[in-house]
XYZ file of C-alpha atoms in Angstrom:
656
model
C 16.980 2.999 -69.603
C 14.736 4.101 -66.826
C 15.368 5.984 -63.604
C 13.293 4.554 -60.790
C 13.107 6.186 -57.389
C 13.293 3.370 -54.879
C 12.431 5.603 -51.960
C 9.037 6.210 -53.571
C 8.525 2.664 -54.874
C 9.486 0.385 -52.007
C 6.487 1.002 -49.773
C 4.250 -0.138 -52.650
C 6.084 -3.425 -53.152
C 4.442 -6.753 -52.335
C 5.680 -9.172 -49.640
C 8.290 -11.858 -50.090
C 9.701 -14.646 -47.901
C 12.994 -16.018 -46.514
C 14.636 -18.611 -44.209
C 16.777 -17.971 -41.127
C 19.690 -19.404 -43.105
C 19.959 -15.961 -44.684
C 21.616 -14.441 -41.615
C 25.162 -15.400 -42.605
C 24.666 -14.213 -46.174
C 23.150 -10.935 -45.032
C 26.036 -10.400 -42.605
C 28.507 -10.693 -45.480
C 26.473 -8.286 -47.566
C 26.364 -5.782 -44.714
C 30.163 -5.830 -44.683
C 30.093 -5.025 -48.397
C 27.646 -2.197 -47.739
C 29.945 -0.694 -45.118
C 32.887 -0.818 -47.490
C 31.105 1.065 -50.281
C 28.643 3.235 -48.366
C 30.263 6.416 -49.524
C 30.194 5.506 -53.216
C 26.498 4.941 -53.969
C 23.103 6.202 -52.984
C 19.623 4.716 -52.951
C 18.032 8.011 -53.910
C 17.794 6.828 -57.521
C 18.831 3.529 -59.066
C 19.355 2.985 -62.777
C 17.326 -0.004 -63.918
C 17.342 -1.295 -67.474
C 14.072 -2.488 -68.982
C 13.892 -6.147 -69.947
C 11.751 -5.328 -72.951
C 13.919 -2.911 -74.942
C 11.199 -0.883 -76.635
C 9.150 -0.494 -73.431
C 9.444 2.512 -71.129
C 10.043 0.407 -68.021
C 11.162 -2.958 -66.686
C 10.102 -5.414 -64.017
C 10.153 -4.623 -60.328
C 13.149 -6.924 -59.735
C 15.880 -5.732 -62.077
C 18.108 -8.771 -61.401
C 15.658 -11.203 -63.045
C 14.813 -12.048 -66.641
C 11.559 -10.178 -67.181
C 9.402 -8.697 -69.909
C 6.922 -5.885 -69.347
C 3.928 -5.580 -71.682
C 2.133 -2.241 -71.567
C -1.476 -1.691 -72.609
C -0.469 0.323 -75.658
C 1.054 -2.864 -77.135
C -2.278 -4.664 -77.499
C -5.091 -2.122 -77.201
C -7.263 -1.118 -80.164
C -7.172 -4.612 -81.604
C -8.792 -7.986 -81.039
C -6.396 -9.967 -78.823
C -6.714 -12.606 -76.148
C -4.300 -12.801 -73.209
C -2.878 -16.021 -74.673
C -2.094 -14.181 -77.931
C -0.426 -11.289 -76.129
C 1.791 -13.597 -74.056
C 2.700 -15.804 -77.030
C 4.543 -12.835 -78.589
C 7.062 -12.899 -75.696
C 10.336 -14.839 -75.838
C 10.424 -17.925 -73.618
C 6.616 -18.250 -73.435
C 4.676 -21.214 -74.807
C 0.871 -21.353 -74.956
C -1.176 -24.547 -74.983
C -4.619 -23.986 -76.483
C -7.560 -26.301 -75.949
C -9.853 -24.779 -78.596
C -10.536 -21.460 -80.327
C -9.217 -17.939 -79.816
C -11.201 -17.432 -76.603
C -11.188 -21.038 -75.355
C -9.223 -22.588 -72.483
C -5.482 -21.845 -72.741
C -2.561 -22.230 -70.315
C 0.940 -20.758 -70.197
C 4.357 -22.431 -69.939
C 7.613 -20.571 -69.268
C 10.948 -22.041 -70.359
C 9.583 -25.552 -70.772
C 7.691 -25.678 -67.468
C 4.266 -27.210 -66.963
C 1.309 -24.846 -66.584
C 1.038 -25.776 -62.882
C 4.626 -24.560 -62.354
C 3.689 -21.013 -63.438
C 2.029 -18.691 -60.892
C -0.531 -16.261 -62.332
C -1.561 -13.212 -60.281
C -4.429 -10.835 -61.044
C -3.996 -7.575 -59.112
C -1.976 -9.425 -56.488
C -4.483 -12.301 -56.105
C -3.012 -15.729 -56.849
C -5.283 -17.540 -59.344
C -3.607 -20.964 -59.028
C -5.673 -23.317 -56.899
C -4.560 -26.108 -54.542
C -7.077 -28.326 -56.354
C -4.670 -28.472 -59.305
C -4.595 -27.568 -62.972
C -3.195 -24.535 -64.741
C -4.812 -21.097 -64.844
C -7.191 -20.467 -67.751
C -5.860 -17.384 -69.551
C -9.089 -17.029 -71.553
C -10.903 -16.044 -68.349
C -8.925 -12.763 -68.150
C -10.070 -10.271 -70.829
C -7.418 -7.946 -72.235
C -9.871 -5.015 -72.237
C -9.426 -4.816 -68.457
C -5.610 -5.148 -68.407
C -3.265 -2.192 -67.921
C 0.110 -3.939 -67.582
C 1.627 -7.452 -67.626
C 4.940 -8.535 -66.110
C 6.387 -11.905 -67.147
C 9.230 -13.288 -64.995
C 10.878 -16.339 -66.547
C 12.759 -18.785 -64.326
C 13.289 -17.246 -60.894
C 10.353 -15.437 -59.290
C 10.435 -12.006 -57.614
C 10.946 -12.232 -53.879
C 8.079 -9.872 -53.052
C 5.573 -12.616 -53.971
C 4.175 -15.123 -51.500
C 5.000 -18.113 -53.718
C 8.090 -19.694 -55.244
C 6.996 -21.247 -58.577
C 9.439 -23.339 -60.583
C 8.598 -21.961 -64.013
C 8.079 -18.291 -63.333
C 5.340 -15.742 -62.755
C 2.809 -13.772 -64.785
C 1.654 -10.619 -62.961
C -1.439 -8.967 -64.421
C -2.495 -5.482 -63.358
C -5.937 -4.205 -64.310
C -6.837 -0.609 -65.153
C -6.463 2.079 -62.513
C -8.701 5.043 -61.902
C -8.139 7.983 -64.255
C -7.400 11.441 -62.875
C -10.442 12.847 -64.663
C -13.830 11.196 -64.783
C -13.589 8.682 -67.628
C -16.079 6.440 -69.383
C -14.930 4.032 -72.078
C -16.896 1.535 -74.157
C -15.520 -1.067 -76.549
C -17.130 -3.798 -78.585
C -16.107 -6.362 -81.196
C -17.849 -8.933 -83.364
C -16.533 -11.613 -85.670
C -16.251 -15.216 -86.782
C -18.196 -17.989 -85.065
C -20.738 -15.397 -83.848
C -18.189 -14.086 -81.338
C -19.213 -10.933 -79.449
C -17.287 -8.903 -76.836
C -18.294 -5.739 -74.983
C -16.500 -3.807 -72.233
C -17.388 -0.794 -70.112
C -14.952 1.186 -67.924
C -15.907 3.977 -65.505
C -13.418 5.650 -63.146
C -12.733 8.904 -61.333
C -10.349 10.474 -58.825
C -11.501 13.166 -56.403
C -9.510 14.701 -53.544
C -7.592 11.747 -52.058
C -10.056 9.035 -53.112
C -10.713 7.083 -56.295
C -12.909 4.387 -57.756
C -12.934 2.282 -60.935
C -15.507 -0.148 -62.335
C -14.854 -2.509 -65.250
C -17.430 -4.848 -66.786
C -16.702 -7.312 -69.585
C -19.089 -9.628 -71.446
C -18.175 -12.119 -74.171
C -19.866 -15.009 -75.951
C -19.221 -17.267 -78.926
C -20.770 -20.247 -80.683
C -17.290 -21.708 -81.268
C -18.654 -23.731 -84.190
C -15.564 -23.776 -86.395
C -14.692 -26.482 -88.932
C -11.874 -28.906 -88.144
C -10.208 -31.919 -89.704
C -11.026 -35.220 -87.956
C -8.961 -38.381 -88.420
C -12.003 -40.407 -87.248
C -9.890 -41.999 -84.538
C -7.520 -43.634 -87.074
C -4.475 -41.331 -87.400
C -2.608 -43.854 -89.598
C -5.451 -44.145 -92.124
C -6.046 -40.858 -94.001
C -8.763 -42.389 -96.189
C -11.493 -41.886 -93.572
C -10.527 -38.303 -92.614
C -13.367 -35.812 -92.770
C -14.274 -32.211 -91.998
C -16.558 -31.787 -88.987
C -18.100 -28.847 -87.131
C -17.035 -28.290 -83.534
C -20.270 -28.745 -81.594
C -21.161 -27.941 -77.983
C -18.312 -25.418 -77.915
C -20.302 -22.293 -77.080
C -19.553 -20.111 -74.039
C -20.776 -16.996 -72.272
C -18.671 -14.993 -69.786
C -19.157 -12.072 -67.401
C -16.401 -10.384 -65.404
C -16.663 -7.295 -63.193
C -13.891 -5.515 -61.275
C -14.577 -2.851 -58.656
C -11.836 -0.795 -56.946
C -12.030 2.022 -54.456
C -9.535 3.531 -52.076
C -7.809 6.529 -50.528
C -4.241 7.812 -50.349
C -3.252 10.451 -47.784
C -0.358 12.862 -47.609
C 0.967 10.943 -44.583
C 2.086 8.118 -46.896
C -0.811 5.855 -45.955
C -2.824 4.038 -48.577
C -5.986 1.919 -48.516
C -7.676 0.093 -51.392
C -10.574 -2.373 -51.566
C -11.033 -4.581 -54.615
C -13.665 -7.100 -55.689
C -13.411 -9.308 -58.801
C -16.400 -11.384 -59.943
C -16.314 -13.911 -62.799
C -18.984 -16.195 -64.262
C -18.719 -18.531 -67.258
C -21.179 -21.043 -68.715
C -19.869 -23.232 -71.515
C -20.376 -26.468 -73.350
C -17.658 -29.110 -73.181
C -16.944 -30.612 -76.624
C -15.620 -34.120 -76.980
C -12.072 -35.131 -77.874
C -11.424 -35.237 -81.607
C -14.092 -37.240 -83.396
C -15.813 -38.218 -80.106
C -18.584 -35.633 -80.149
C -20.219 -34.377 -76.964
C -23.653 -32.799 -77.373
C -24.757 -32.070 -73.807
C -21.828 -31.930 -71.357
C -21.429 -28.492 -69.780
C -19.307 -26.649 -67.210
C -20.169 -23.552 -65.175
C -17.577 -21.576 -63.218
C -18.265 -18.856 -60.639
C -15.379 -17.034 -58.970
C -15.159 -14.155 -56.507
C -11.958 -12.559 -55.193
C -11.870 -9.892 -52.471
C -8.681 -8.119 -51.449
C -7.697 -5.207 -49.212
C -4.373 -3.380 -49.523
C -3.213 -1.201 -46.632
C 0.187 0.432 -46.345
C 1.724 3.118 -44.170
C 5.289 4.280 -44.681
C 7.338 1.059 -44.545
C 4.539 -1.359 -43.571
C 2.158 -3.283 -45.829
C -0.764 -5.633 -45.100
C -2.957 -7.379 -47.708
C -5.697 -9.775 -46.521
C -7.662 -11.661 -49.204
C -10.508 -14.129 -49.701
C -11.459 -16.042 -52.863
C -14.259 -18.454 -53.683
C -14.695 -20.641 -56.762
C -17.529 -22.991 -57.697
C -17.291 -25.358 -60.666
C -20.341 -27.334 -61.747
C -19.724 -30.077 -64.318
C -22.552 -32.142 -65.792
C -22.169 -35.101 -68.164
C -25.187 -37.263 -67.459
C -24.793 -39.283 -70.663
C -21.112 -40.063 -70.107
C -19.971 -38.354 -73.315
C -16.657 -37.074 -71.910
C -15.357 -39.568 -69.356
C -16.127 -43.042 -68.082
C -19.725 -43.039 -66.895
C -22.136 -40.275 -65.932
C -20.908 -37.277 -63.949
C -22.687 -34.551 -61.999
C -20.152 -32.725 -59.832
C -20.150 -29.520 -57.823
C -16.686 -28.484 -56.575
C -16.182 -25.520 -54.214
C -12.758 -24.027 -53.441
C -12.086 -21.411 -50.734
C -8.785 -19.601 -50.208
C -8.002 -16.981 -47.589
C -5.050 -15.410 -45.875
C -2.858 -12.331 -45.688
C 0.482 -11.043 -46.929
C 2.491 -8.680 -44.728
C 5.851 -6.977 -45.064
C 8.088 -4.457 -43.348
C 10.692 -2.473 -45.280
C 13.858 -0.906 -43.862
C 16.630 1.211 -45.348
C 20.016 0.116 -44.037
C 22.367 3.008 -44.569
C 22.234 4.559 -48.029
C 22.841 1.521 -50.234
C 20.646 -1.266 -48.896
C 17.016 -2.112 -48.500
C 16.108 -4.925 -46.112
C 12.653 -6.526 -46.111
C 11.010 -8.981 -43.731
C 7.741 -10.645 -44.723
C 5.259 -13.140 -43.344
C 2.513 -14.867 -45.335
C -0.387 -17.139 -44.540
C -2.611 -18.908 -47.078
C -5.360 -21.403 -46.298
C -7.358 -23.391 -48.865
C -10.314 -25.745 -48.676
C -11.552 -27.953 -51.499
C -15.086 -29.327 -51.060
C -16.179 -31.658 -53.905
C -19.756 -32.925 -54.146
C -20.882 -35.783 -56.410
C -24.661 -35.975 -56.976
C -24.482 -39.460 -58.540
C -22.082 -41.400 -56.295
C -22.853 -41.815 -52.575
C -21.554 -38.829 -50.564
C -18.404 -39.208 -48.473
C -16.139 -36.978 -46.394
C -13.740 -35.843 -49.115
C -12.917 -32.307 -47.966
C -9.272 -31.300 -48.492
C -7.568 -28.555 -46.452
C -4.186 -26.918 -46.940
C -2.452 -24.381 -44.699
C 0.745 -22.569 -45.705
C 2.857 -20.342 -43.471
C 6.005 -18.695 -44.766
C 8.573 -16.149 -43.626
C 11.170 -14.445 -45.744
C 14.048 -11.989 -45.928
C 15.546 -10.045 -48.798
C 18.495 -7.668 -49.062
C 18.830 -5.382 -52.093
C 22.209 -3.667 -52.437
C 23.442 -0.947 -54.777
C 27.202 -0.471 -55.211
C 29.714 1.592 -57.185
C 27.505 4.575 -58.002
C 24.500 2.502 -59.095
C 26.514 0.313 -61.472
C 26.015 -2.970 -59.562
C 22.759 -4.243 -58.090
C 22.704 -7.383 -55.912
C 19.505 -9.055 -54.770
C 19.779 -12.138 -52.487
C 16.708 -13.621 -50.800
C 15.591 -16.754 -48.947
C 12.199 -18.029 -47.826
C 11.065 -20.911 -45.638
C 7.600 -22.424 -45.786
C 5.542 -24.882 -43.759
C 2.793 -26.626 -45.791
C 0.253 -29.045 -44.303
C -2.307 -30.786 -46.544
C -5.097 -32.746 -44.857
C -7.617 -35.208 -46.301
C -10.180 -37.347 -44.505
C -7.873 -40.394 -44.518
C -4.374 -38.951 -45.057
C -2.122 -36.016 -44.237
C 0.940 -34.576 -45.951
C 3.430 -32.149 -44.423
C 6.434 -30.560 -46.177
C 8.861 -27.767 -45.298
C 10.433 -26.485 -48.523
C 13.081 -23.775 -48.662
C 13.634 -21.571 -51.692
C 15.732 -18.573 -52.565
C 17.635 -16.720 -55.226
C 20.689 -14.592 -55.858
C 20.408 -12.056 -58.655
C 22.897 -9.520 -59.934
C 23.013 -6.802 -62.586
C 26.008 -4.829 -63.818
C 25.344 -1.536 -65.630
C 28.639 -0.120 -66.945
C 26.772 2.549 -68.950
C 23.287 3.415 -70.112
C 23.583 1.450 -73.350
C 24.694 -1.918 -72.012
C 24.044 -4.153 -69.000
C 24.714 -7.720 -67.889
C 22.525 -9.715 -65.532
C 22.442 -13.203 -64.012
C 20.393 -15.078 -61.431
C 20.451 -18.422 -59.663
C 17.390 -19.759 -57.878
C 15.937 -22.773 -56.145
C 12.155 -23.238 -56.374
C 9.549 -25.911 -55.735
C 5.917 -26.919 -56.271
C 3.851 -28.750 -53.667
C 1.566 -31.458 -55.053
C -2.054 -30.522 -55.694
C -5.051 -32.009 -53.882
C -5.939 -34.262 -56.816
C -2.344 -35.573 -56.991
C -2.159 -36.180 -53.224
C -5.633 -37.521 -52.544
C -7.173 -38.525 -55.893
C -10.279 -37.307 -57.656
C -12.838 -39.970 -56.600
C -12.548 -41.361 -60.128
C -9.744 -43.163 -61.924
C -6.967 -41.046 -60.327
C -5.679 -42.639 -57.099
C -4.138 -40.365 -54.490
C -0.513 -40.547 -53.374
C 0.014 -38.673 -50.049
C 3.741 -39.588 -50.035
C 4.532 -37.272 -52.976
C 7.514 -34.978 -52.480
C 7.454 -31.408 -53.821
C 8.840 -30.856 -57.288
C 12.198 -29.064 -57.153
C 13.987 -26.890 -59.649
C 17.419 -25.270 -59.865
C 17.373 -22.401 -62.345
C 20.338 -20.459 -63.675
C 20.416 -17.849 -66.399
C 22.695 -15.116 -67.717
C 22.103 -12.482 -70.343
C 22.827 -9.016 -71.681
C 20.954 -5.983 -72.959
C 22.447 -3.654 -75.559
C 20.652 -0.536 -76.703
C 21.607 2.043 -79.314
C 19.748 4.695 -81.279
C 19.152 2.113 -84.034
C 18.218 -1.107 -82.204
C 17.721 -2.862 -78.863
C 19.045 -6.401 -78.440
C 18.545 -8.676 -75.440
C 19.644 -12.308 -75.201
C 19.571 -14.780 -72.279
C 20.832 -18.340 -71.832
C 18.998 -20.489 -69.269
C 19.521 -23.914 -67.717
C 16.879 -25.609 -65.553
C 17.427 -28.857 -63.649
C 14.127 -30.375 -62.470
C 13.898 -33.074 -59.774
C 11.074 -35.183 -58.331
C 8.777 -34.248 -61.207
C 5.163 -35.129 -60.527
C 3.670 -37.070 -63.417
C 0.532 -39.207 -63.641
C 1.328 -42.839 -64.555
C -1.119 -45.665 -65.313
C -1.157 -48.268 -62.528
C -3.840 -50.627 -63.893
C -6.318 -50.879 -66.763
C -8.698 -48.453 -65.024
C -6.573 -46.404 -62.604
C -3.663 -43.961 -62.609
C -1.540 -42.403 -59.861
C 0.730 -39.364 -59.592
C 4.320 -40.350 -58.845
C 7.655 -38.573 -58.441
C 10.009 -39.066 -61.393
C 13.735 -38.531 -61.195
C 14.636 -35.552 -63.301
C 14.486 -33.488 -66.478
C 16.727 -30.819 -67.961
C 15.690 -27.817 -70.027
C 18.157 -25.379 -71.552
C 17.791 -22.740 -74.199
C 18.371 -19.224 -75.469
C 15.885 -16.323 -75.639
C 16.558 -13.378 -77.933
C 14.617 -10.156 -78.515
C 15.500 -7.612 -81.215
C 13.627 -4.329 -81.661
C 14.333 -1.945 -84.535
C 12.617 1.460 -84.775
C 13.091 1.947 -88.526
C 11.536 5.421 -88.626
C 9.354 7.614 -86.438
C 6.292 5.830 -87.891
C 7.599 2.291 -88.594
C 9.008 -0.292 -86.183
C 9.695 -4.015 -86.162
C 10.266 -6.360 -83.218
C 11.412 -9.977 -83.258
C 11.512 -12.709 -80.607
C 13.232 -16.061 -80.961
C 13.420 -18.941 -78.475
C 15.504 -22.087 -78.823
C 15.139 -24.773 -76.162
C 16.354 -28.327 -75.663
C 13.917 -29.998 -73.181
C 15.003 -33.540 -72.319
C 13.639 -36.240 -70.009
C 16.508 -37.502 -67.815
C 14.398 -39.679 -65.485
C 15.978 -42.981 -66.559
C 12.565 -44.558 -67.152
C 12.281 -47.021 -70.056
C 10.529 -45.511 -73.066
C 10.896 -41.874 -72.000
C 14.515 -41.377 -70.868
C 16.337 -39.173 -73.340
C 13.112 -38.194 -75.095
C 11.897 -34.650 -75.630
C 9.408 -33.381 -73.073
C 5.953 -33.188 -74.702
C 4.456 -29.879 -75.790
C 7.803 -28.034 -75.893
C 8.810 -26.997 -79.443
C 12.532 -26.512 -79.967
C 12.134 -23.377 -82.071
C 9.645 -20.544 -81.707
C 9.847 -17.187 -83.460
C 7.582 -14.155 -83.603
C 7.876 -11.026 -85.717
C 5.704 -7.888 -85.524
C 5.619 -4.966 -87.935
C 3.748 -1.724 -87.183
C 3.135 1.290 -89.416
C 1.438 4.128 -87.558
C 0.626 7.810 -87.337
C -1.796 9.913 -85.311
C -4.763 8.687 -87.354
C -4.242 4.963 -86.876
C -2.069 1.896 -87.300
C -1.507 -0.980 -89.724
C 0.097 -4.029 -88.151
C 1.075 -7.591 -88.940
C 2.365 -10.504 -86.866
C 3.984 -13.725 -87.997
C 4.548 -16.616 -85.589
C 6.466 -19.832 -86.274
C 6.138 -22.855 -83.968
C 8.395 -25.850 -84.606
C 7.072 -29.402 -84.709
C 6.925 -31.120 -81.312
C 5.589 -34.189 -79.566
C 2.361 -34.570 -77.601
C 3.361 -37.666 -75.587
C 6.247 -38.678 -73.301
C 7.472 -41.441 -75.644
C 7.619 -39.113 -78.677
C 5.237 -41.200 -80.762
C 2.605 -38.519 -81.483
C 4.078 -35.604 -83.407
C 2.417 -32.389 -84.602
C 3.861 -30.559 -87.592
C 5.343 -27.094 -87.469
C 2.986 -24.220 -88.181
C 2.957 -20.600 -89.210
C 0.306 -18.236 -87.812
C -0.096 -14.988 -89.729
C -2.374 -12.172 -88.690
C -2.945 -8.615 -89.923
C -5.011 -5.710 -88.686
C -5.800 -2.034 -89.006
C -7.071 0.580 -86.571
C -8.359 4.059 -87.449
C -8.952 6.990 -85.112
C -11.190 9.488 -86.919
C -11.626 11.540 -83.734
C -9.889 11.677 -80.382
C -12.718 9.720 -78.751
C -13.437 7.019 -81.358
C -11.257 4.211 -82.710
C -12.359 1.480 -85.112
C -10.442 -1.567 -86.264
C -10.437 -4.841 -88.179
C -8.387 -7.999 -87.487
C -7.759 -11.135 -89.526
C -6.404 -14.163 -87.645
C -4.586 -17.248 -88.968
C -4.780 -16.183 -92.603
C -2.875 -19.314 -93.698
C -5.676 -21.451 -92.191
C -3.289 -23.638 -90.147
C -5.245 -25.962 -87.817
C -2.550 -27.893 -85.950
C -3.565 -28.904 -82.394
C -1.596 -28.135 -79.219
C -3.143 -31.026 -77.288
C -4.350 -34.438 -78.489
C -8.067 -34.302 -79.301
C -8.430 -30.506 -79.038
C -8.757 -29.051 -82.522
C -7.973 -25.405 -83.262
C -9.887 -23.068 -85.610
C -8.667 -21.842 -88.977
C -9.077 -18.425 -90.549
C -11.210 -15.879 -88.640
C -12.130 -12.167 -88.834
C -13.176 -9.549 -86.255
C -14.299 -5.908 -86.254
C -13.935 -3.569 -83.290
C -14.933 -0.110 -82.040
C -13.746 1.888 -78.969
C -15.507 4.985 -77.655
C -14.349 7.332 -74.854
C -16.703 9.818 -73.209
């Protein structure tokens, strides 16, 4: 259990949105506030953590959330995809090795239905496609919040699957310099440097990360004939090398008059080869990505304003046509800009009321150096307003959190325009009868607006469909948290009804088009059990069961399992530690699942086992060694994208 002072925390919260339809609901809640005003106080509210062994929970206590602190993954070789995969309700789809492209799915969602934020900057692009988790190094991460199902209202989006909030390192109170480096299999090298300091009312922090790998692991190829094992062979993954740079700079001030200002710049650059699918080897195709994100946070008492600007350039070259149909030489630029604003008000002693307004504009400018140029610029403008009311009743034992948001989205292409006006909202509640037990439940409506490529095509084989409706989702969940001196147990049941799903269907021998499908239903149970066996030994276990079914009514897919969603996933971690170091082991089981909508292509279940050790000979130096996938399991998450087998890494961390 954690005591959180809302009077101190609210002015730091991020904006969230609502619709004018909230007025009646808020009026009813105000009546409830008047009835119980003398029984509760907003001075302190008891909030239970969603991750039992963590010292804190998410910022919206009515939602199903897991908080991952830095201490859970530091001093060992881990990617962001690995860290998230150890959380109940999270599925990772990997498109290569440990540090290769990977996306996240929450409760059976697609990767596009999950919003990923880095220090408050939305990484999802209107162009389409999921966020690459490999582009966010764990060396720079301080804290991760994973919201499954409904999204917190303080965000400027309403994703159907959930949200991953990533917070990078803050400035240390004393001047701090940290260096870390690791080296291992496939000539993989990582280095990180952190420098920060606080002085008077100001601070700054600089983080630089560099990584590279040859990615030349062995994999089993079926030679394009999956039904004939006689021609299977072992090949080396070629053209799979990459090199990445990421730098984060923060500076700001915080005065005694409750005003705060912070400037942040994030720069990312990656150059990588693009290997072929399966046995179709690509030797020369390559992709370069450059991204810059600038954000300013200003707050004073109960007001907050956060303007932002991001730029991304992707340069893809495949002059010999090794990847797709024909030669390609593309240069795609994406700009996004806007501002989030919010005003916070205390209504009496038991309510907090928030009004927010958000604007986000995006421009996608593709350039093809082989095909004749045309006017293919895409523009999207989003304006949203929102309201939220958070109520505490019966001496902090009941927390209610209703919210609504209304949005106006206009997408414009050279020959077509799309305009939608989605409304979303949620109602969350938590009951805390005592400090050892709590119940929570939430109901939410969310949506996803079609991407530029789905609406307007990609100038290739994908034909645009400007009549697409937004995907819609109704999410409901209910769960409990029980905590004793001997264990912490949390379990949640969830049910998601999905409508107007956007899925790409083949329309001719050479073309495909995104279309709205009727529906799908995903339900399941998430369970987390943590057992501190002794003061130096602990074990934690996560288990997820889900039943993801296609209910669209389409021949061949109706009643089938949704692809890429295993029914059973389990993860167990064991840690033995003292002040000199730690020995740890993780075991992950992923059930067999299908890779296609008609359930014809199945991948077997797999077990991923990893072990590691870290040693701290002095206060300022830590060394470690990690072994990944010791059972050498090479099952693929996606057709044609092989995964590596056994690998080993050494690591050193130095603080000055």
